[in-house]
Short mmCIF file of C-alpha atoms and ligand atoms in Angstrom, two decimals:
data_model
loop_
_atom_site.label_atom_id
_atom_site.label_comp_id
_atom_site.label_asym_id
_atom_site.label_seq_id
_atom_site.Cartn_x
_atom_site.Cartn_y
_atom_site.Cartn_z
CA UNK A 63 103.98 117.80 101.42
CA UNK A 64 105.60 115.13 103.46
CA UNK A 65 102.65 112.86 105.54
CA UNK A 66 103.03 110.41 108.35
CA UNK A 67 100.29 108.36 109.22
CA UNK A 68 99.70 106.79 112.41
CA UNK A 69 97.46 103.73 112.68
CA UNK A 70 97.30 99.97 111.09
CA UNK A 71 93.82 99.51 110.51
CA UNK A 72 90.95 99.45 107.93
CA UNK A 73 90.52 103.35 108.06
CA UNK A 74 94.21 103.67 108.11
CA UNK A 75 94.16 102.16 105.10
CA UNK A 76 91.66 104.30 103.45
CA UNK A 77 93.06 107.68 104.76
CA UNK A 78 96.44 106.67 103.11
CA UNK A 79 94.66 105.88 99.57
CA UNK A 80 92.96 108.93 99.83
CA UNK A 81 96.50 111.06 101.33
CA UNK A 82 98.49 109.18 98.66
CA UNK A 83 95.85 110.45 95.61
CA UNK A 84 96.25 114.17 97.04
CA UNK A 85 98.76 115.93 94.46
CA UNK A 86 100.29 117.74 97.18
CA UNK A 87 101.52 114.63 98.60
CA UNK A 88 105.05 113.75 97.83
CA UNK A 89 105.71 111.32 100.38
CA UNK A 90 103.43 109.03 102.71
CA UNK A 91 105.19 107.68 105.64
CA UNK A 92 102.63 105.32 107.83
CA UNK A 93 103.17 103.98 111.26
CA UNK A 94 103.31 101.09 111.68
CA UNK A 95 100.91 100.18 108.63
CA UNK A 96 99.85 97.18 107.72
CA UNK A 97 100.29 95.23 104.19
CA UNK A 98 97.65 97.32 102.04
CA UNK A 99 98.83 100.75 103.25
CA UNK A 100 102.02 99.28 102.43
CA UNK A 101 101.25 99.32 98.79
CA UNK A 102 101.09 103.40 99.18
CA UNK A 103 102.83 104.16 101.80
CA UNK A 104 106.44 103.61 103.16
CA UNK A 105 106.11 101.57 106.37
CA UNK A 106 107.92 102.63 109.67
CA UNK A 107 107.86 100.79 112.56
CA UNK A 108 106.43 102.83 115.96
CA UNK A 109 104.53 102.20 118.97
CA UNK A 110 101.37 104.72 118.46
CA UNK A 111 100.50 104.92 121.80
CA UNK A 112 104.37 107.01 123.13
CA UNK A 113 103.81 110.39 121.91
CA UNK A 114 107.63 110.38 122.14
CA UNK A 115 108.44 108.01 119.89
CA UNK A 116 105.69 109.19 117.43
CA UNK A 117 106.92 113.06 117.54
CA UNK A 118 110.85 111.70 117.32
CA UNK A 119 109.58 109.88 114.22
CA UNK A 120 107.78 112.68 112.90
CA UNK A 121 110.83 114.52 113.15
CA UNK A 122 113.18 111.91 111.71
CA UNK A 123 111.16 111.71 108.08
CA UNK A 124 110.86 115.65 108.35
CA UNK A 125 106.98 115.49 108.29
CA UNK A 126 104.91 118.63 107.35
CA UNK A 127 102.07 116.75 108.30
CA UNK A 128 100.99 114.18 110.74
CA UNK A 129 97.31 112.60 110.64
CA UNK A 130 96.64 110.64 113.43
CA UNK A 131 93.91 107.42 112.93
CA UNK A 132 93.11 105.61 116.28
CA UNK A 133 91.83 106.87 119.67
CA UNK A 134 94.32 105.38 121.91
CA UNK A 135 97.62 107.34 120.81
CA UNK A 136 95.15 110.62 121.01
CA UNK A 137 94.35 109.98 124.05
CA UNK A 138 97.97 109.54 125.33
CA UNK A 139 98.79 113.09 124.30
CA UNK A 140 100.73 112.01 120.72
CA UNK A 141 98.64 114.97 119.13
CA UNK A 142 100.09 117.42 121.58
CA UNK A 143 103.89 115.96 121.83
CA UNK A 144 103.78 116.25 117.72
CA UNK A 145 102.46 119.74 117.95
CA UNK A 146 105.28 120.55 120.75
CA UNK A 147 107.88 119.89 117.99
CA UNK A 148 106.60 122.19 115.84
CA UNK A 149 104.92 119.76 113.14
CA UNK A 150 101.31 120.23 112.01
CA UNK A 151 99.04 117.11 113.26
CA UNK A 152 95.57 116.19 112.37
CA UNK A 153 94.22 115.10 115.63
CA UNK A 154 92.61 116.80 118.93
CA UNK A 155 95.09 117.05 122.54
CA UNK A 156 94.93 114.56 124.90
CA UNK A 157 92.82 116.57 126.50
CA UNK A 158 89.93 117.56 123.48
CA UNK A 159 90.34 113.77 123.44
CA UNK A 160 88.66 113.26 126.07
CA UNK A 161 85.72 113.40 124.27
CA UNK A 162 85.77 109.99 122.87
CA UNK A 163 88.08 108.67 126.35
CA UNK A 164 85.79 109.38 129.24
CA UNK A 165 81.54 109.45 128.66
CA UNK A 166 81.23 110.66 131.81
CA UNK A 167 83.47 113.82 130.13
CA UNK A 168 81.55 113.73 126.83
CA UNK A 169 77.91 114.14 128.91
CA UNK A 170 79.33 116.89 130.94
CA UNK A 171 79.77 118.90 127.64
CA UNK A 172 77.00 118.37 126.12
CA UNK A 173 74.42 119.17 129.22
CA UNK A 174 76.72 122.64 129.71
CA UNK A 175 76.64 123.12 125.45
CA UNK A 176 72.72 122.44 125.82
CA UNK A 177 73.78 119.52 123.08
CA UNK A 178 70.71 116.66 122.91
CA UNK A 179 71.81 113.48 124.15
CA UNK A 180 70.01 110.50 126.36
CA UNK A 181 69.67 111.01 129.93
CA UNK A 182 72.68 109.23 131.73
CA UNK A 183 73.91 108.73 134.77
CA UNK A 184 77.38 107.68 136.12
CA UNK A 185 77.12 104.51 138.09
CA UNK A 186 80.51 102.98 140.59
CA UNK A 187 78.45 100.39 142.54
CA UNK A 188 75.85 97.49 141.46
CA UNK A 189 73.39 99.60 143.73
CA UNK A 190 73.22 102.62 141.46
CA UNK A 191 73.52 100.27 138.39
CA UNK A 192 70.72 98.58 139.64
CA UNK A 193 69.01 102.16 140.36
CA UNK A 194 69.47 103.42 137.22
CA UNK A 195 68.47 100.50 135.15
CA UNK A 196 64.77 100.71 137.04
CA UNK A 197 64.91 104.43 136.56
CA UNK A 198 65.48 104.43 133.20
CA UNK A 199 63.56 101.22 132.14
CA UNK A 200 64.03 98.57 129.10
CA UNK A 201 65.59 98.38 126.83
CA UNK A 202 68.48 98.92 129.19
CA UNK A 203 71.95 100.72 127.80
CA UNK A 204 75.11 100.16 129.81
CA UNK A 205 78.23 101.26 128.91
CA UNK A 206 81.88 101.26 130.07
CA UNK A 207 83.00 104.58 131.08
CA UNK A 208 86.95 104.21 129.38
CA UNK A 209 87.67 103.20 125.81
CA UNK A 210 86.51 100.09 124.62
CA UNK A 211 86.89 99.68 120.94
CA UNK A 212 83.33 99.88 120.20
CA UNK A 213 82.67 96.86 122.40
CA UNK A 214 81.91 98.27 125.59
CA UNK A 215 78.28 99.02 125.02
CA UNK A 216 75.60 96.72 125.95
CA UNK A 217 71.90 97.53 125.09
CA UNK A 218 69.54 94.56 126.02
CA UNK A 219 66.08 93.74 127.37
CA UNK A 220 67.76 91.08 130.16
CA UNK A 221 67.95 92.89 133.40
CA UNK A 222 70.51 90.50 135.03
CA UNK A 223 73.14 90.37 131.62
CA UNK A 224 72.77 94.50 132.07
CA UNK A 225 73.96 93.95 135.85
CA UNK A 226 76.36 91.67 134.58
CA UNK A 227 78.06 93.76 131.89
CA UNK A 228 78.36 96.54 135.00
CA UNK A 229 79.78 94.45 137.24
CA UNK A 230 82.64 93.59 134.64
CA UNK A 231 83.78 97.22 133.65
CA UNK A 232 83.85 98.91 136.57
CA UNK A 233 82.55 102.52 136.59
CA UNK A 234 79.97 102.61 133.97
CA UNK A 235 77.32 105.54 132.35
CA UNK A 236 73.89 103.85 132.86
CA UNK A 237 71.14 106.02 130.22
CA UNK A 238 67.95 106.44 128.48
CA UNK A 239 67.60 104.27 125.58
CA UNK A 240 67.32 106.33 121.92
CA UNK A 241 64.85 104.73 119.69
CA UNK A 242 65.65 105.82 116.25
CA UNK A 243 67.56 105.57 112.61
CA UNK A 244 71.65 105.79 113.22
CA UNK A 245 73.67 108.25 111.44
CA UNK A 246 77.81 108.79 111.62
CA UNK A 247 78.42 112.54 110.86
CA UNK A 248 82.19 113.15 110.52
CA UNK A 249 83.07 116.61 111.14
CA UNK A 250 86.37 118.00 110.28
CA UNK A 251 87.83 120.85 112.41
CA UNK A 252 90.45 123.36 113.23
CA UNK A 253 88.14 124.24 116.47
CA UNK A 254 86.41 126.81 115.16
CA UNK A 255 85.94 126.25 111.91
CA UNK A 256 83.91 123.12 110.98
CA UNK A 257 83.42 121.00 107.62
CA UNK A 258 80.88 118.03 107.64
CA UNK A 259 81.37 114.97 105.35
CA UNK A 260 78.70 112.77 104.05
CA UNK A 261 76.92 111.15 106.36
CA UNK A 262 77.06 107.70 106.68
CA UNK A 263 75.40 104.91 108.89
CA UNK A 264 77.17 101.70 110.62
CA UNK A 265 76.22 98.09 111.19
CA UNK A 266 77.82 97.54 114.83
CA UNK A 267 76.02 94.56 115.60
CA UNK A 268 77.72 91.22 114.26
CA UNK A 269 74.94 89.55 112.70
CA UNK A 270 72.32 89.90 109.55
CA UNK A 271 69.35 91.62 110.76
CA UNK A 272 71.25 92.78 113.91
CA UNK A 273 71.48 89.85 115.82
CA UNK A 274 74.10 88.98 118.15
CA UNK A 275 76.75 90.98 119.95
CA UNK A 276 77.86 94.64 119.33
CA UNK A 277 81.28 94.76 117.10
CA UNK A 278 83.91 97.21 116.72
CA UNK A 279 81.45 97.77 113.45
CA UNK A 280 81.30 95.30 110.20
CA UNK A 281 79.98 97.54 107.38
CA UNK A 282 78.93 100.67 106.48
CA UNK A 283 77.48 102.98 103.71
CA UNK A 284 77.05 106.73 102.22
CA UNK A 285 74.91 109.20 101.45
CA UNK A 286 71.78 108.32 103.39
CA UNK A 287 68.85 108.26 100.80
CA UNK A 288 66.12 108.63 104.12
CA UNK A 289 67.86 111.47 106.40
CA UNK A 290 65.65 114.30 106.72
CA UNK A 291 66.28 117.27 104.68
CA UNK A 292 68.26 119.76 106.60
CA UNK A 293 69.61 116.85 109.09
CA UNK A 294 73.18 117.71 108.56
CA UNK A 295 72.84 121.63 109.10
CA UNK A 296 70.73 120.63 112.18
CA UNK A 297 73.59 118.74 113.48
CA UNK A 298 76.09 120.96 112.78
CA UNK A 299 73.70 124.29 114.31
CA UNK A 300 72.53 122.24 117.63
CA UNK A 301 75.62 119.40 118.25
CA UNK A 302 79.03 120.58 116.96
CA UNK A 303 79.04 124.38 117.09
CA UNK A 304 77.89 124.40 120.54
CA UNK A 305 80.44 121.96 120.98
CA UNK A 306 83.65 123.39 119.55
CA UNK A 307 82.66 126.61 121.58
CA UNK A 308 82.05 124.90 124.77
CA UNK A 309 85.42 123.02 124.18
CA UNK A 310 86.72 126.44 123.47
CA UNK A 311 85.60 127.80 126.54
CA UNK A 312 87.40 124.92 128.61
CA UNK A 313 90.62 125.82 126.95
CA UNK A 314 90.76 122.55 125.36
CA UNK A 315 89.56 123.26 121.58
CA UNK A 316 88.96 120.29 119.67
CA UNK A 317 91.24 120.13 116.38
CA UNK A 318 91.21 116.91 114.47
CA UNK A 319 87.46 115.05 113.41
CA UNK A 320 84.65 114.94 115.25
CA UNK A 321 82.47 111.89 114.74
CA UNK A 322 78.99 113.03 115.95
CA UNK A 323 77.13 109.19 116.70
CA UNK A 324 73.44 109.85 116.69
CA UNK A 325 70.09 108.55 116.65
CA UNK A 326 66.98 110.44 114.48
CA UNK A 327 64.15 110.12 117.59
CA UNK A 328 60.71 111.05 117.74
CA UNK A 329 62.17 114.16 118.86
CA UNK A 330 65.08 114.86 116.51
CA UNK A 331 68.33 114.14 116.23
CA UNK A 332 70.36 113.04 119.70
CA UNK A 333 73.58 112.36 120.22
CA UNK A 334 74.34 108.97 120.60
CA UNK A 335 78.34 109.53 121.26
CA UNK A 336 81.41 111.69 120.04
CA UNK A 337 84.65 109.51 118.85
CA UNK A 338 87.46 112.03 118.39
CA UNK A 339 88.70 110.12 115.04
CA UNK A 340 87.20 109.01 111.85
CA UNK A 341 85.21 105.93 112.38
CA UNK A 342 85.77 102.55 110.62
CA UNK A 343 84.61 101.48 108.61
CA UNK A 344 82.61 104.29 107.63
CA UNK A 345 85.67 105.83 106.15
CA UNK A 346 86.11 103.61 103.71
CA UNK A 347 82.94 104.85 102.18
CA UNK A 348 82.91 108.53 103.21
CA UNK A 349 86.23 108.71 101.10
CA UNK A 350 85.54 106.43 98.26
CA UNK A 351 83.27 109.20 97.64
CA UNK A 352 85.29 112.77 98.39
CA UNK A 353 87.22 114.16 95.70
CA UNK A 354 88.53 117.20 97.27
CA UNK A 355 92.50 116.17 97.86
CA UNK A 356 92.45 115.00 101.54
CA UNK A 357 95.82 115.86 102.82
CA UNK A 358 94.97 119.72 101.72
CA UNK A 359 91.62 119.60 103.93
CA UNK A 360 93.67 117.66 106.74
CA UNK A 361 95.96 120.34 106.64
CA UNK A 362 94.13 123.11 106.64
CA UNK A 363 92.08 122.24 109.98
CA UNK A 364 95.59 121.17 111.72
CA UNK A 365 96.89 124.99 110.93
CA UNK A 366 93.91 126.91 111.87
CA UNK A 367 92.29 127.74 108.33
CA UNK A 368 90.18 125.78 107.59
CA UNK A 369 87.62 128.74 106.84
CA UNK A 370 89.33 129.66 103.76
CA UNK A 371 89.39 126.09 102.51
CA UNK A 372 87.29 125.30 98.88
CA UNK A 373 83.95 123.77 99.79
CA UNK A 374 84.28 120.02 99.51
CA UNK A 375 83.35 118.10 96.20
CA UNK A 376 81.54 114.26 95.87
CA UNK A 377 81.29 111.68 93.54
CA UNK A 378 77.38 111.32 92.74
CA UNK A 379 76.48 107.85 93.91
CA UNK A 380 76.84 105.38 96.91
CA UNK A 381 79.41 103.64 98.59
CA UNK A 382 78.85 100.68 100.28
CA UNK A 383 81.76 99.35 102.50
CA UNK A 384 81.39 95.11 103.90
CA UNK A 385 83.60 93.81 106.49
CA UNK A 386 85.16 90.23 106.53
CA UNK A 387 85.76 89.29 109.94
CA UNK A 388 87.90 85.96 110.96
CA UNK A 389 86.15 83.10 112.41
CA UNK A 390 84.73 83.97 116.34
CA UNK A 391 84.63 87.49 116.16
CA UNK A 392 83.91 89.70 118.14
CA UNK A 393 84.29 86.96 121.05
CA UNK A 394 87.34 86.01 119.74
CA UNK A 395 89.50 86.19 116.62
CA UNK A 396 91.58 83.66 114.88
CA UNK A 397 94.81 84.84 113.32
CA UNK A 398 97.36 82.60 110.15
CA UNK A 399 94.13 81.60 107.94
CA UNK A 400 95.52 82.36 104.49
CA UNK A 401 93.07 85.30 102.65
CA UNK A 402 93.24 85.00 98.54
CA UNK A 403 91.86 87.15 96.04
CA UNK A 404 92.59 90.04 98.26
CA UNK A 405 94.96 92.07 95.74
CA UNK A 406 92.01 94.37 93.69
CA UNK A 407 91.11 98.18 94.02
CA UNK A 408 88.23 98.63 96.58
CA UNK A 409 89.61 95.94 99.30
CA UNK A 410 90.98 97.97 102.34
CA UNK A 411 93.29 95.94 104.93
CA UNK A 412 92.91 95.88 108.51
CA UNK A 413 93.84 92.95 110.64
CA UNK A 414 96.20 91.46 108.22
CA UNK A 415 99.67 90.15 107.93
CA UNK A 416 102.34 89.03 105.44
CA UNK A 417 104.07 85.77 106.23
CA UNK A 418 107.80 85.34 105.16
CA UNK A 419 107.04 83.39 102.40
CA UNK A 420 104.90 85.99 101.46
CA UNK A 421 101.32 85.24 101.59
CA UNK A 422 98.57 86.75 103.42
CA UNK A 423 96.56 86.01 106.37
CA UNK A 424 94.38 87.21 108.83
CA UNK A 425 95.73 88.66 111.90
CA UNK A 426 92.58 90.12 114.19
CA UNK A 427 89.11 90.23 114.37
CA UNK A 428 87.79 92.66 111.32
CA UNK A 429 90.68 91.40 108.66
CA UNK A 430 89.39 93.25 105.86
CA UNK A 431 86.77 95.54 103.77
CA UNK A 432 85.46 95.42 100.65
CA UNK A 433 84.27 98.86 99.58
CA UNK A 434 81.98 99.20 96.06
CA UNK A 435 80.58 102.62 94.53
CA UNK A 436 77.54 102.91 92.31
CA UNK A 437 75.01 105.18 90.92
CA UNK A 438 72.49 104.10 93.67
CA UNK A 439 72.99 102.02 96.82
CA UNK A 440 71.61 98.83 94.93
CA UNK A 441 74.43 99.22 92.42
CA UNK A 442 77.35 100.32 95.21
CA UNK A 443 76.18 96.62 97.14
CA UNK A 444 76.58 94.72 94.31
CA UNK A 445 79.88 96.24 93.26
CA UNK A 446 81.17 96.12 97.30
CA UNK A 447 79.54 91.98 97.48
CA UNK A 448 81.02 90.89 93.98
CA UNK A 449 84.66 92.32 95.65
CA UNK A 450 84.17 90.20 98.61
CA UNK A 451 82.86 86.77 97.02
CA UNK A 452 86.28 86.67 95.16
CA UNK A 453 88.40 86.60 98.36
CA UNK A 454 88.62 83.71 100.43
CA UNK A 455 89.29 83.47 103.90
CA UNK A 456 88.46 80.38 106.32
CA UNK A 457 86.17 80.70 108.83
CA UNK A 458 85.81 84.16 107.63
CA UNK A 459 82.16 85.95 107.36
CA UNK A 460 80.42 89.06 106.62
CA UNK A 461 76.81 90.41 107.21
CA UNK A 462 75.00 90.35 103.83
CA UNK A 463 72.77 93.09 104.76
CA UNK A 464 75.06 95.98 104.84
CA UNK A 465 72.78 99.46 103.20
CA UNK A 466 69.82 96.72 102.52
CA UNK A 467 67.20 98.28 103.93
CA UNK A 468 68.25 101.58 103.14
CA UNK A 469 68.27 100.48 99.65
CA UNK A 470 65.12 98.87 100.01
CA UNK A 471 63.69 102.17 101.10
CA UNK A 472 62.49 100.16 104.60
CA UNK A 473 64.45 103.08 107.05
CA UNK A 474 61.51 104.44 108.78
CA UNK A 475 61.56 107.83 110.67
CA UNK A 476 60.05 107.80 113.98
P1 LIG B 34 78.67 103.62 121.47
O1 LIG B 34 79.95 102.87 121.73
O2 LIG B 34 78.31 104.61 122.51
O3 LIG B 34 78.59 104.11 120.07
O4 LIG B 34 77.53 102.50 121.47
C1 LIG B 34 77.56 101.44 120.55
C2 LIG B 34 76.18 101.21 119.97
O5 LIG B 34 75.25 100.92 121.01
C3 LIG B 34 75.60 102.43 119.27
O6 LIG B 34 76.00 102.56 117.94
C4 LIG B 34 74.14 102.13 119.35
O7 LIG B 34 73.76 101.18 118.38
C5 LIG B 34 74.00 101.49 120.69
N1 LIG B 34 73.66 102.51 121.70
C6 LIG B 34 74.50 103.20 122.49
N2 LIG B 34 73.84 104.07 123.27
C7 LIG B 34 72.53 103.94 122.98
C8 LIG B 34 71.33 104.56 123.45
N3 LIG B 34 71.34 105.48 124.42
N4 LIG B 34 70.17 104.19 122.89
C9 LIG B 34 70.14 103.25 121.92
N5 LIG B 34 71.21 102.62 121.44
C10 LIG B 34 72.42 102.95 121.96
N1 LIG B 35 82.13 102.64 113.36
C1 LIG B 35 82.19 102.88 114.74
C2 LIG B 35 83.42 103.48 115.24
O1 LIG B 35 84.35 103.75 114.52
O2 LIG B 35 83.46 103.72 116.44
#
């Protein structure tokens, strides 16, 4: 099987280690890539967001496959102009992708599938911000209605910097906060057929302990030792089949992965958000830990049978994935700091770039990941923390806290 991968980021990177390990796999083309996936892959330069150009490419390397990473080139359609040429892709329409594009869309579906989810409403002036945020009360959640790269949510206690984050996107879904455990349940599906993945739990806030700003997330690890038993058939019964049908019944079914965000309340699980793509950097951990060849299970859901696919097989264990961000992130980033000590098996490259004279540096806001496995979570950190302490990167840092607490055995169900 021929692959071309679209994306140049961190979960890029680990979908083409994981394609490139897949017998099956002859070739891995990825577009445009970046300097790890260049180690596997054979770089081709593309701009992801023309469906055009991506579906002439996918022509020109005679692709049997195309996975698609990132949101943005899904939600310009590239899924659907790949598909129009014949060629398999792993990824929903422009239109399924929705989902993750629009919140206003993703609420819709989930009040008509009966799906459980905060209360929300859409707000276009400061007077229904302002509305909504007394409705609803403290903490207040405010978040832009478009795509945002996991920074356009705002959850705070401060009234006026709630107003303020309104006034600066636009139109904006004001809702009920969720008080609860987070969980990332990656779902992968041909639209009718659906296959979970381990789940896994993010760290979108920049700082140890959660402090500071929301990120576009800066670690990440799997299985979760505290999720109820049962959680993920839960999920799958009350969240995604009702919403594969309902996305069915719009004539818009949703092929690709379907990242279920949610939050373990007092009341069960809720529904936080849906991305329409694997998340990052929980994918570095999901697929430290899968076994099953990915490209096969890729395949399968892009062609419609993915109900006669093998049940999936796991590593026993943990994964624990840390990012290394460059200095200012997520307010800014700082790009041409040299990174050493980056060349070992686990470290998975996202905002990174070769010079001419061949070193590397960073080049964006989450540069890298470090991802360890282990028989427990304590032993997965220590593998994923030793990986990162021999890399150096100015101005770089990292949370140290990533699965702590977890491992701890301090996650608390409400
Ligand atoms: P989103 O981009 O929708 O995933 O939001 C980013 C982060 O904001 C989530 O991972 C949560 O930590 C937080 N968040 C979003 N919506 C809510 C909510 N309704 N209640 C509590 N936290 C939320
Ligand atoms: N880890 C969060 C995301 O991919 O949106």
């Amino acid at each position: 099987m021929r692959v071309l991968l679209i994306g140049n980021g961190g979960r890029e990177h680990a979908l083409a280690l994981s394609l490139a390990a897949d017998p099956a796999v002859h070739q891995l083309i990825a577009a445009p890539g970046n300097p790890g996936i260049a180690a596997v892959a054979e770089l081709r330069p593309v701009t992801a967001t023309d469906p055009q150009a991506v579906a002439a490419l996918a022509v020109e390397v005679g692709a049997d496959l195309v996975v698609v990473g990132p949101e943005a080139p899904l939600v310009a359609g590239v899924a659907d102009a790949v598909r129009a040429k014949g060629i398999a892709c792993f990824g929903p329409s422009g239109a399924a992708a929705v989902l993750e594009g629009s919140k206003t869309f993703a609420k819709d579906v989930m009040t008509a599938a009966r799906v459980p989810t905060a209360r929300a409403v859409t707000c276009g002036t400061p007077d229904e911000v302002a509305a909504a945020l007394d409705d609803f009360g403290a903490p207040y959640v405010v978040k832009n209605d478009g795509l945002a790269a996991g920074k356009g949510v705002v959850v705070t206690d401060d009234r006026a910097a709630a107003l303020a984050h309104a006034e600066s996107c636009g139109q904006v879904v004001v809702e009920e906060y969720l008080a609860g455990p987070e969980v990332s349940l990656f779902v992968v599906t041909d639209g009718v057929a659906a296959v979970p993945l381990l789940p896994a739990q993010d760290f979108k806030r920049v700082g140890d302990g959660d402090a500071g700003p929301n990120t576009g997330g800066m670690g990440a690890y799997a299985p979760l030792p505290w999720a109820p038993p049962g959680l993920v058939d839960q999920v799958m019964a009350d969240v995604v089949q009702p919403t594969l049908t309902e996305m069915r019944d719009r004539g818009t079914p949703f092929v690709g992965l379907l990242y279920v965000g949610l939050a373990i309340t007092a009341t069960g699980p809720r529904v936080i958000e849906f991305n329409a793509r694997f998340g990052d950097p929980e994918t570095q951990a999901v697929l430290a830990l899968l076994t099953t060849p990915l490209a096969g299970l890729l395949y399968a859901a892009a062609t419609g049978s993915l109900a006669d696919h093998p049940p999936l097989s796991w590593r026993d264990g943990a994964a624990v994935t840390v990012v290394l961000a460059s200095a200012g992130y997520p307010t800014t980033s700082r790009s041409g700091d040299v990174i050493t000590g980056a060349e070992q098996p686990g470290v998975i490259h996202a905002g990174t770039a070769r010079t001419e004279s061949g070193d590397l540096v960073a080049a964006g806001g989450r540069v890298l990941s470090a991802t360890g496995t282990g028989p427990d979570l304590i032993q997965a950190r220590e593998a994923a923390y030793r990986l990162l302490s021999g890399i150096t990167l100015a101005g770089g840092h990292y949370r140290r806290d990533i699965g702590l607490a977890a491992a701890q055995g301090r996650i608390t169900l409400p």
